[in-house]
Amino acid sequence: MTKKSARKTSRKKLPSRKSANGGLSAFAKGIRFASWHSKQQAETLRKNISLYQRLVLPGLRTHARALPGQAFDSFFLRESALFRRSRELFLTYSGVFESRLASSPRSLASAVLLENRIQYSPTEDELLWIATDRNERKNDEGLLRVVSYSTSLFHEQSHRILWKILPLPKDRTPSGLRRYLNFIESLVVGIDMALGDELGPRLSALGYLSGTLYDPGTYAAFADRREKRNYLHVAIRATFLALESYALPKVARQMSTWLPLWIPALPKEAALHAIQRALRLDDAFIEVTNPAWQKKHLKSFAEFLVSLGKRDRKRKRDFEISPDPENWLQPYLVIEAVFDQMGI
């Protein structure tokens, strides 16, 4: 549905809240699951989109912050407070969206990450068509080709927001810059996890299999906000160690050793779940994509940090991420401040 057609629909009598909620409930109940890049991904996504088009789309108003052509944007803006907060913060910090053809490989390799703009492919109409058209129902290759042009705006927004709010690193050596970048990526991954859990696996599945969300969500339940934050702290720290190329079994052992003194209030089962979840990060991203981006753009990143400092003279420049992985006090405090900003 285009933004223009959605506005026309909104002038008509819309479904009642009760019927809309009933449609959402039926949609969630009918959701199917599959792994990313599995043989079942295309077939499962096709069924979920068909369900979405039948049960959700007819009663979905176009959200004021929604971007034309971004798949499921109004839906996630409606269903998630964190998704809305991220969009609002990005726009508050003068972020700009550009509707352009942008493939995932180009997005992952490009230095546009250092700019306060996000390019996205307006694929929604094409995605809905190829997933539900009778003549295209066997065209898995075509469906997945459209998915390859999807953009996770939420993930990209988190990066730009962090450029605006994080203290700048004190250590500007190549290893210091690497740790700073890996910390940021770990924090962004943790924010993705928070979104996935807020939506839950059923609502997240639509975005995850289409490439518009990066985390499939879990059924994790927390006693309170503090426990949820503690869980995310554990996941972020484990992700950081993985990105720093620590052997995964070593990460799990080391984190388990630190937990009793570091976050004793978090139930052991929840902490182990957070560690295991963090260590499911894609191997290709850890070993190839992330290091390749840093190698290609490290000089540009150093210059980018200088420009950030010049634009904001009051910005702190004392953030230290120790090469000793056991020293995690400053990162912990910075993560807490980010959670405050994001409403996590």
XYZ file of N, CA and C in Angstrom, residues 55-180:
378
model
N -4.947 -9.878 6.974
C -5.448 -9.634 8.326
C -5.007 -8.313 8.958
N -3.893 -7.756 8.500
C -3.350 -6.549 9.133
C -3.520 -5.317 8.254
N -3.165 -5.431 7.000
C -3.108 -4.267 6.122
C -4.440 -3.523 5.963
N -5.563 -4.229 5.869
C -6.830 -3.491 5.685
C -7.147 -2.506 6.814
N -6.710 -2.791 8.027
C -7.006 -1.897 9.151
C -5.829 -1.070 9.613
N -4.772 -0.990 8.792
C -3.545 -0.306 9.206
C -3.514 1.124 8.680
N -3.523 2.082 9.578
C -3.363 3.486 9.188
C -1.886 3.760 8.860
N -1.651 4.661 7.927
C -0.286 5.100 7.648
C 0.186 5.975 8.794
N 1.275 5.590 9.439
C 1.804 6.352 10.564
C 2.435 7.649 10.057
N 2.344 8.682 10.861
C 2.871 9.994 10.456
C 4.371 9.963 10.192
N 5.091 9.059 10.860
C 6.544 8.966 10.688
C 6.958 7.917 9.657
N 5.990 7.232 9.068
C 6.315 6.138 8.142
C 6.939 6.673 6.857
N 7.824 5.876 6.289
C 8.497 6.249 5.048
C 7.847 5.536 3.871
N 7.506 6.272 2.814
C 6.872 5.657 1.648
C 7.728 4.534 1.074
N 7.115 3.364 0.944
C 7.815 2.251 0.310
C 8.632 1.386 1.233
N 8.879 1.814 2.483
C 9.631 0.969 3.403
C 8.701 -0.113 3.949
N 9.048 -1.352 3.686
C 8.151 -2.460 4.011
C 7.833 -2.532 5.500
N 6.555 -2.596 5.803
C 6.018 -2.817 7.148
C 6.335 -1.675 8.124
N 6.662 -0.510 7.601
C 7.103 0.591 8.462
C 5.986 1.070 9.385
N 4.807 1.306 8.839
C 3.685 1.743 9.677
C 3.321 0.686 10.713
N 3.424 -0.573 10.323
C 3.089 -1.669 11.230
C 3.998 -1.657 12.450
N 5.297 -1.579 12.243
C 6.218 -1.601 13.377
C 6.185 -0.299 14.172
N 5.913 0.813 13.499
C 5.733 2.071 14.223
C 4.513 2.004 15.130
N 3.489 1.308 14.685
C 2.294 1.157 15.503
C 2.527 0.209 16.678
N 3.267 -0.867 16.453
C 3.351 -1.934 17.441
C 4.474 -1.770 18.459
N 5.457 -0.929 18.206
C 6.623 -0.861 19.090
C 6.955 0.556 19.528
N 6.968 0.778 20.834
C 7.374 2.075 21.393
C 8.845 2.340 21.114
N 9.675 1.300 21.151
C 11.104 1.467 20.893
C 11.346 1.817 19.428
N 10.615 1.200 18.531
C 10.728 1.514 17.107
C 10.369 2.986 16.868
N 9.297 3.452 17.523
C 8.895 4.862 17.388
C 9.947 5.795 17.982
N 10.462 5.432 19.149
C 11.456 6.273 19.816
C 12.716 6.428 18.955
N 13.146 5.357 18.343
C 14.323 5.406 17.479
C 14.098 6.360 16.305
N 12.946 6.262 15.670
C 12.634 7.143 14.534
C 12.614 8.599 14.977
N 11.988 8.853 16.121
C 11.898 10.224 16.629
C 13.285 10.798 16.937
N 14.141 9.992 17.569
C 15.485 10.466 17.896
C 16.290 10.757 16.636
N 16.207 9.861 15.665
C 16.950 10.065 14.424
C 16.535 11.377 13.756
N 15.249 11.637 13.716
C 14.763 12.875 13.101
C 15.096 14.096 13.958
N 15.062 13.937 15.283
C 15.427 15.038 16.180
C 16.866 15.465 15.946
N 17.734 14.489 15.651
C 19.139 14.791 15.390
C 19.389 15.092 13.909
N 18.339 15.555 13.228
C 18.424 16.020 11.838
C 18.805 14.923 10.854
N 18.442 13.693 11.179
C 18.691 12.593 10.255
C 17.848 12.711 9.001
N 18.397 12.230 7.892
C 17.744 12.337 6.587
C 17.601 10.945 5.980
N 16.447 10.684 5.380
C 16.216 9.440 4.650
C 16.251 9.721 3.158
N 16.864 8.807 2.409
C 16.894 8.900 0.957
C 16.330 7.622 0.366
N 15.265 7.749 -0.409
C 14.645 6.597 -1.049
C 15.393 6.288 -2.337
N 16.227 5.241 -2.274
C 17.063 4.872 -3.413
C 17.223 3.364 -3.460
N 17.646 2.846 -4.594
C 17.949 1.428 -4.679
C 19.246 1.178 -3.923
N 19.155 0.381 -2.865
C 20.327 0.124 -2.013
C 20.340 -1.339 -1.628
N 21.325 -2.076 -2.108
C 21.433 -3.491 -1.768
C 22.088 -3.652 -0.404
N 21.836 -4.778 0.229
C 22.454 -5.051 1.530
C 23.977 -5.057 1.454
N 24.603 -5.730 0.451
C 26.066 -5.707 0.370
C 26.647 -4.297 0.260
N 26.004 -3.441 -0.554
C 26.515 -2.071 -0.679
C 26.359 -1.314 0.628
N 25.227 -1.506 1.299
C 25.007 -0.819 2.568
C 26.034 -1.229 3.608
N 26.360 -2.527 3.637
C 27.299 -3.033 4.635
C 28.735 -2.597 4.360
N 29.051 -2.319 3.106
C 30.426 -1.967 2.751
C 30.664 -0.468 2.658
N 29.598 0.303 2.628
C 29.705 1.731 2.321
C 30.074 2.567 3.540
N 30.738 3.699 3.277
C 31.072 4.654 4.329
C 29.911 5.582 4.650
N 28.742 5.363 4.015
C 27.564 6.179 4.323
C 27.155 6.015 5.784
N 27.634 4.957 6.416
C 27.391 4.744 7.850
C 27.871 5.936 8.673
N 28.870 6.672 8.169
C 29.430 7.808 8.889
C 28.682 9.110 8.593
N 27.630 9.026 7.805
C 26.836 10.205 7.474
C 25.493 10.136 8.177
N 24.891 11.298 8.357
C 23.610 11.358 9.061
C 22.449 11.210 8.083
N 22.594 10.273 7.186
C 21.541 9.957 6.225
C 21.499 8.448 6.023
N 20.333 7.971 5.700
C 20.137 6.542 5.488
C 19.449 6.343 4.149
N 20.044 5.529 3.309
C 19.417 5.172 2.047
C 18.619 3.883 2.237
N 17.432 3.846 1.663
C 16.629 2.631 1.744
C 15.914 2.404 0.419
N 15.692 1.139 0.100
C 14.985 0.788 -1.126
C 13.486 0.702 -0.841
N 12.660 1.423 -1.588
C 11.211 1.396 -1.359
C 10.583 0.134 -1.965
N 10.774 -0.986 -1.291
C 10.441 -2.297 -1.870
C 9.056 -2.822 -1.483
N 8.299 -2.103 -0.646
C 7.093 -2.704 -0.085
C 6.109 -3.197 -1.145
N 5.788 -2.370 -2.121
C 4.822 -2.784 -3.133
C 5.318 -4.018 -3.889
N 6.598 -4.026 -4.246
C 7.165 -5.160 -4.972
C 7.157 -6.420 -4.114
N 7.463 -6.248 -2.840
C 7.510 -7.384 -1.922
C 6.125 -8.002 -1.742
N 5.119 -7.145 -1.536
C 3.758 -7.650 -1.371
C 3.263 -8.331 -2.647
N 3.625 -7.756 -3.784
C 3.168 -8.335 -5.050
C 3.798 -9.694 -5.312
N 5.120 -9.774 -5.224
C 5.793 -11.021 -5.595
C 5.509 -12.138 -4.594
N 5.139 -11.765 -3.374
C 4.834 -12.773 -2.365
C 3.415 -13.317 -2.493
N 2.519 -12.566 -3.138
C 1.105 -12.965 -3.136
C 0.515 -13.178 -4.529
N 1.209 -12.756 -5.579
C 0.685 -12.931 -6.923
C 0.682 -14.419 -7.307
N -0.417 -14.863 -7.880
C -0.566 -16.283 -8.213
C 0.515 -16.763 -9.168
N 0.898 -15.926 -10.120
C 1.899 -16.334 -11.106
C 3.323 -16.328 -10.552
N 3.512 -15.716 -9.375
C 4.853 -15.622 -8.787
C 5.041 -16.538 -7.583
N 4.037 -17.364 -7.282
C 4.073 -18.110 -6.021
C 5.184 -19.149 -5.937
N 5.782 -19.500 -7.076
C 6.900 -20.440 -7.059
C 8.246 -19.743 -7.268
N 8.202 -18.418 -7.386
C 9.418 -17.665 -7.712
C 10.173 -17.289 -6.435
N 10.738 -18.298 -5.774
C 11.485 -18.038 -4.541
C 12.711 -17.165 -4.797
N 13.363 -17.413 -5.910
C 14.563 -16.621 -6.240
C 14.216 -15.145 -6.390
N 13.100 -14.865 -7.042
C 12.682 -13.479 -7.224
C 12.326 -12.818 -5.908
N 11.623 -13.550 -5.030
C 11.258 -13.003 -3.722
C 12.502 -12.676 -2.910
N 13.452 -13.592 -2.882
C 14.665 -13.364 -2.096
C 15.543 -12.269 -2.705
N 15.416 -12.066 -4.021
C 16.146 -10.958 -4.645
C 15.602 -9.622 -4.146
N 14.276 -9.530 -4.026
C 13.677 -8.310 -3.477
C 14.118 -8.117 -2.029
N 14.153 -9.206 -1.262
C 14.589 -9.141 0.139
C 16.016 -8.613 0.243
N 16.849 -8.934 -0.736
C 18.251 -8.489 -0.694
C 18.385 -6.976 -0.785
N 17.305 -6.297 -1.166
C 17.313 -4.835 -1.222
C 16.618 -4.209 -0.014
N 16.277 -5.040 0.962
C 15.644 -4.514 2.176
C 16.668 -3.780 3.026
N 16.173 -2.817 3.794
C 17.020 -2.062 4.719
C 16.422 -2.138 6.119
N 17.253 -2.469 7.094
C 16.805 -2.401 8.481
C 17.011 -0.972 8.974
N 15.994 -0.142 8.780
C 16.110 1.263 9.173
C 16.374 1.401 10.664
N 15.766 0.539 11.455
C 15.959 0.610 12.904
C 17.433 0.448 13.253
N 18.083 -0.550 12.704
C 19.506 -0.791 12.953
C 20.350 0.397 12.497
N 20.061 0.891 11.298
C 20.829 2.010 10.766
C 20.608 3.284 11.582
N 19.385 3.496 12.048
C 19.107 4.657 12.892
C 19.926 4.598 14.173
N 20.033 3.416 14.781
C 20.785 3.280 16.033
C 22.220 3.757 15.850
N 22.842 3.376 14.734
C 24.215 3.819 14.473
C 24.291 5.342 14.446
N 23.396 5.980 13.724
C 23.457 7.445 13.592
C 23.158 8.141 14.916
N 22.234 7.574 15.683
C 21.923 8.155 16.992
C 23.143 8.084 17.900
N 23.850 6.965 17.854
C 25.033 6.819 18.718
C 26.134 7.792 18.333
N 26.256 8.100 17.039
C 27.263 9.110 16.658
C 26.980 10.443 17.345
N 25.712 10.693 17.631
C 25.315 11.969 18.218
C 25.440 12.008 19.739
N 25.313 10.863 20.397
C 25.201 10.891 21.859
C 26.362 10.248 22.609
N 27.169 9.434 21.957
C 28.253 8.769 22.683
C 29.408 9.727 22.962
N 30.078 9.569 24.112
C 31.342 10.286 24.303
C 32.361 9.770 23.298
N 33.280 10.624 22.912
C 34.276 10.243 21.912
C 35.418 9.465 22.569
N 36.082 8.606 21.807
C 37.134 7.762 22.399
C 38.416 8.550 22.686
N 39.022 8.237 23.795
C 40.292 8.870 24.158
C 41.441 8.273 23.350
N 41.400 6.976 23.143
C 42.448 6.254 22.415
C 42.134 6.277 20.920
N 42.969 7.011 20.146
C 42.744 7.112 18.700
C 43.722 6.266 17.901
N 44.391 5.339 18.555
C 45.238 4.400 17.824
C 44.352 3.435 17.043
N 44.912 2.715 16.059
C 44.084 1.754 15.321
C 43.379 0.743 16.221
N 44.056 0.248 17.241
C 43.414 -0.723 18.134
C 42.331 -0.059 18.981
N 42.574 1.194 19.382
C 41.568 1.921 20.146
C 40.328 2.208 19.318
N 40.533 2.592 18.059
C 39.400 2.842 17.165
C 38.643 1.555 16.874
N 39.388 0.460 16.737
C 38.724 -0.839 16.512
C 37.829 -1.202 17.679
N 38.327 -1.022 18.905
C 37.515 -1.345 20.076
C 36.276 -0.444 20.152
N 36.450 0.820 19.816
C 35.319 1.760 19.842
C 34.249 1.342 18.826
